[in-house]
mmCIF file of C-alpha atoms in Angstrom:
data_model
loop_
_atom_site.group_PDB
_atom_site.id
_atom_site.type_symbol
_atom_site.label_atom_id
_atom_site.label_comp_id
_atom_site.label_asym_id
_atom_site.label_seq_id
_atom_site.Cartn_x
_atom_site.Cartn_y
_atom_site.Cartn_z
ATOM 1 C CA MET I 15 6.941 -9.756 -26.302
ATOM 2 C CA SER I 16 7.959 -12.809 -24.311
ATOM 3 C CA ILE I 17 5.453 -15.171 -22.784
ATOM 4 C CA PHE I 18 7.563 -14.910 -19.620
ATOM 5 C CA GLU I 19 7.661 -11.094 -19.445
ATOM 6 C CA GLY I 20 4.811 -10.877 -16.936
ATOM 7 C CA GLU I 21 6.481 -13.456 -14.714
ATOM 8 C CA LEU I 22 9.755 -11.517 -14.831
ATOM 9 C CA ARG I 23 7.899 -8.362 -13.801
ATOM 10 C CA VAL I 24 6.273 -10.151 -10.854
ATOM 11 C CA ALA I 25 9.571 -11.770 -9.852
ATOM 12 C CA THR I 26 11.330 -8.392 -9.971
ATOM 13 C CA GLY I 27 8.637 -6.890 -7.740
ATOM 14 C CA ARG I 28 9.004 -9.681 -5.215
ATOM 15 C CA LEU I 29 12.745 -9.264 -4.710
ATOM 16 C CA PRO I 30 13.808 -7.983 -1.278
ATOM 17 C CA THR I 31 13.643 -4.191 -1.224
ATOM 18 C CA ASP I 32 17.335 -3.685 -0.509
ATOM 19 C CA LEU I 33 18.271 -6.057 -3.343
ATOM 20 C CA ARG I 34 16.045 -4.044 -5.689
ATOM 21 C CA THR I 35 17.878 -0.875 -4.598
ATOM 22 C CA TRP I 36 21.341 -2.372 -5.161
ATOM 23 C CA MET I 37 20.271 -3.931 -8.457
ATOM 24 C CA ARG I 38 19.044 -0.581 -9.750
ATOM 25 C CA ARG I 39 22.341 1.023 -8.709
ATOM 26 C CA ALA I 40 24.326 -1.747 -10.392
ATOM 27 C CA LEU I 41 22.361 -1.532 -13.631
ATOM 28 C CA ASP I 42 22.525 2.278 -13.672
ATOM 29 C CA SER I 43 26.268 2.320 -12.926
ATOM 30 C CA GLY I 44 27.398 0.825 -16.208
ATOM 31 C CA TRP I 45 30.230 -0.880 -14.307
ATOM 32 C CA PHE I 46 29.074 -4.433 -14.967
ATOM 33 C CA ASP I 47 28.821 -6.544 -18.083
ATOM 34 C CA ILE I 48 25.312 -7.872 -17.477
ATOM 35 C CA THR I 49 24.601 -11.337 -18.805
ATOM 36 C CA SER I 50 22.179 -14.175 -18.271
ATOM 37 C CA GLY I 51 22.732 -17.790 -17.379
ATOM 38 C CA SER I 52 25.096 -17.283 -14.455
ATOM 39 C CA TYR I 53 25.256 -15.219 -11.297
ATOM 40 C CA ASP I 54 28.958 -14.596 -11.880
ATOM 41 C CA SER I 55 30.732 -15.748 -15.034
ATOM 42 C CA ARG I 56 34.205 -15.134 -13.615
ATOM 43 C CA GLY I 57 35.066 -11.995 -15.528
ATOM 44 C CA VAL I 58 32.778 -12.598 -18.507
ATOM 45 C CA GLY I 59 29.692 -11.034 -16.939
ATOM 46 C CA ARG I 60 27.195 -11.076 -14.114
ATOM 47 C CA CYS I 61 23.452 -11.350 -13.929
ATOM 48 C CA PRO I 62 21.662 -8.412 -12.274
ATOM 49 C CA VAL I 63 21.668 -10.274 -8.935
ATOM 50 C CA GLY I 64 25.409 -10.928 -9.094
ATOM 51 C CA ALA I 65 26.059 -7.304 -10.028
ATOM 52 C CA ALA I 66 23.879 -6.060 -7.160
ATOM 53 C CA ALA I 67 25.602 -8.388 -4.685
ATOM 54 C CA ALA I 68 29.056 -7.300 -5.893
ATOM 55 C CA LEU I 69 28.181 -3.613 -5.577
ATOM 56 C CA ALA I 70 26.648 -4.169 -2.129
ATOM 57 C CA GLY I 71 29.790 -6.020 -1.024
ATOM 58 C CA VAL I 72 27.991 -9.277 -0.257
ATOM 59 C CA TRP I 73 29.349 -11.388 -3.137
ATOM 60 C CA VAL I 74 32.141 -13.364 -1.473
ATOM 61 C CA ASN I 75 33.931 -16.434 -2.874
ATOM 62 C CA GLY I 76 31.280 -17.100 -5.488
ATOM 63 C CA GLY I 77 28.188 -16.667 -3.321
ATOM 64 C CA ILE I 78 26.026 -14.284 -1.347
ATOM 65 C CA THR I 79 26.925 -13.793 2.288
ATOM 66 C CA GLY I 80 25.535 -11.559 5.011
ATOM 67 C CA LYS I 81 22.126 -11.133 3.345
ATOM 68 C CA PRO I 82 20.032 -14.198 4.232
ATOM 69 C CA GLU I 83 16.984 -12.800 2.440
ATOM 70 C CA TRP I 84 19.088 -12.747 -0.747
ATOM 71 C CA GLY I 85 20.538 -16.208 -0.204
ATOM 72 C CA THR I 86 23.513 -18.031 1.226
ATOM 73 C CA PRO I 87 26.932 -18.962 -0.155
ATOM 74 C CA GLU I 88 25.374 -22.314 -1.115
ATOM 75 C CA GLU I 89 22.271 -21.041 -2.939
ATOM 76 C CA PRO I 90 20.204 -17.957 -3.691
ATOM 77 C CA GLY I 91 16.991 -17.295 -1.794
ATOM 78 C CA PRO I 92 13.727 -18.486 -3.398
ATOM 79 C CA GLN I 93 12.707 -15.024 -4.623
ATOM 80 C CA VAL I 94 16.177 -14.479 -6.064
ATOM 81 C CA GLU I 95 16.184 -17.876 -7.773
ATOM 82 C CA ASN I 96 12.734 -17.184 -9.234
ATOM 83 C CA PHE I 97 13.915 -13.831 -10.590
ATOM 84 C CA ALA I 98 17.050 -15.373 -12.095
ATOM 85 C CA ALA I 99 15.065 -18.129 -13.818
ATOM 86 C CA TYR I 100 12.664 -15.679 -15.462
ATOM 87 C CA PHE I 101 15.471 -13.259 -16.341
ATOM 88 C CA ASP I 102 17.223 -16.099 -18.164
ATOM 89 C CA LEU I 103 14.031 -17.203 -19.945
ATOM 90 C CA VAL I 104 13.170 -13.686 -21.116
ATOM 91 C CA SER I 105 16.775 -13.082 -22.193
ATOM 92 C CA GLU I 106 16.678 -16.248 -24.258
ATOM 93 C CA ASP I 107 13.239 -15.480 -25.678
ATOM 94 C CA ILE I 108 13.521 -11.800 -26.678
ATOM 95 C CA GLY I 109 17.123 -10.875 -25.955
ATOM 96 C CA LEU I 110 19.296 -9.710 -23.112
ATOM 97 C CA ASP I 111 18.809 -5.998 -23.765
ATOM 98 C CA ALA I 112 15.021 -6.377 -23.657
ATOM 99 C CA ALA I 113 15.199 -8.344 -20.392
ATOM 100 C CA ILE I 114 17.434 -5.684 -18.839
ATOM 101 C CA ALA I 115 15.014 -2.967 -20.002
ATOM 102 C CA ILE I 116 12.073 -4.770 -18.367
ATOM 103 C CA VAL I 117 13.937 -5.174 -15.092
ATOM 104 C CA THR I 118 15.230 -1.606 -15.096
ATOM 105 C CA GLN I 119 11.740 -0.265 -15.713
ATOM 106 C CA ASP I 120 10.222 -2.387 -12.963
ATOM 107 C CA LEU I 121 12.900 -1.507 -10.436
ATOM 108 C CA GLY I 122 11.575 2.047 -10.593
ATOM 109 C CA VAL I 123 8.095 0.857 -9.595
ATOM 110 C CA ASN I 124 6.845 0.370 -6.034
ATOM 111 C CA PRO I 125 7.298 -3.372 -5.287
ATOM 112 C CA GLU I 126 3.666 -3.757 -4.210
ATOM 113 C CA MET I 127 2.476 -2.230 -7.478
ATOM 114 C CA ALA I 128 4.704 -4.524 -9.533
ATOM 115 C CA VAL I 129 3.269 -7.587 -7.792
ATOM 116 C CA ALA I 130 -0.290 -6.397 -8.368
ATOM 117 C CA ALA I 131 0.289 -5.857 -12.112
#
């Protein structure tokens, strides 16, 4: 268990609802090589946020566009940045597969319940 697991769960629960929906679809699809450390590694892999944005059609020229609650082409939104930081920490601490499992599990939970946990 990672010392950051609880923070990742809270951060996942605080993501915008539509981002949570697209992220779940992206993770369930198997179409993306999920990685940590970068939103988009230019063909090497994508973090769950990058995969969700690509599937939703809002990842354009290396950034998010058309979804201000997710972020801008210049930077991710605060909730997205918080999620990405904890996803990276948990991936480093207990492994990428474990971090993905935590996120996938929490995406199936009502966002308000995940925040309260």
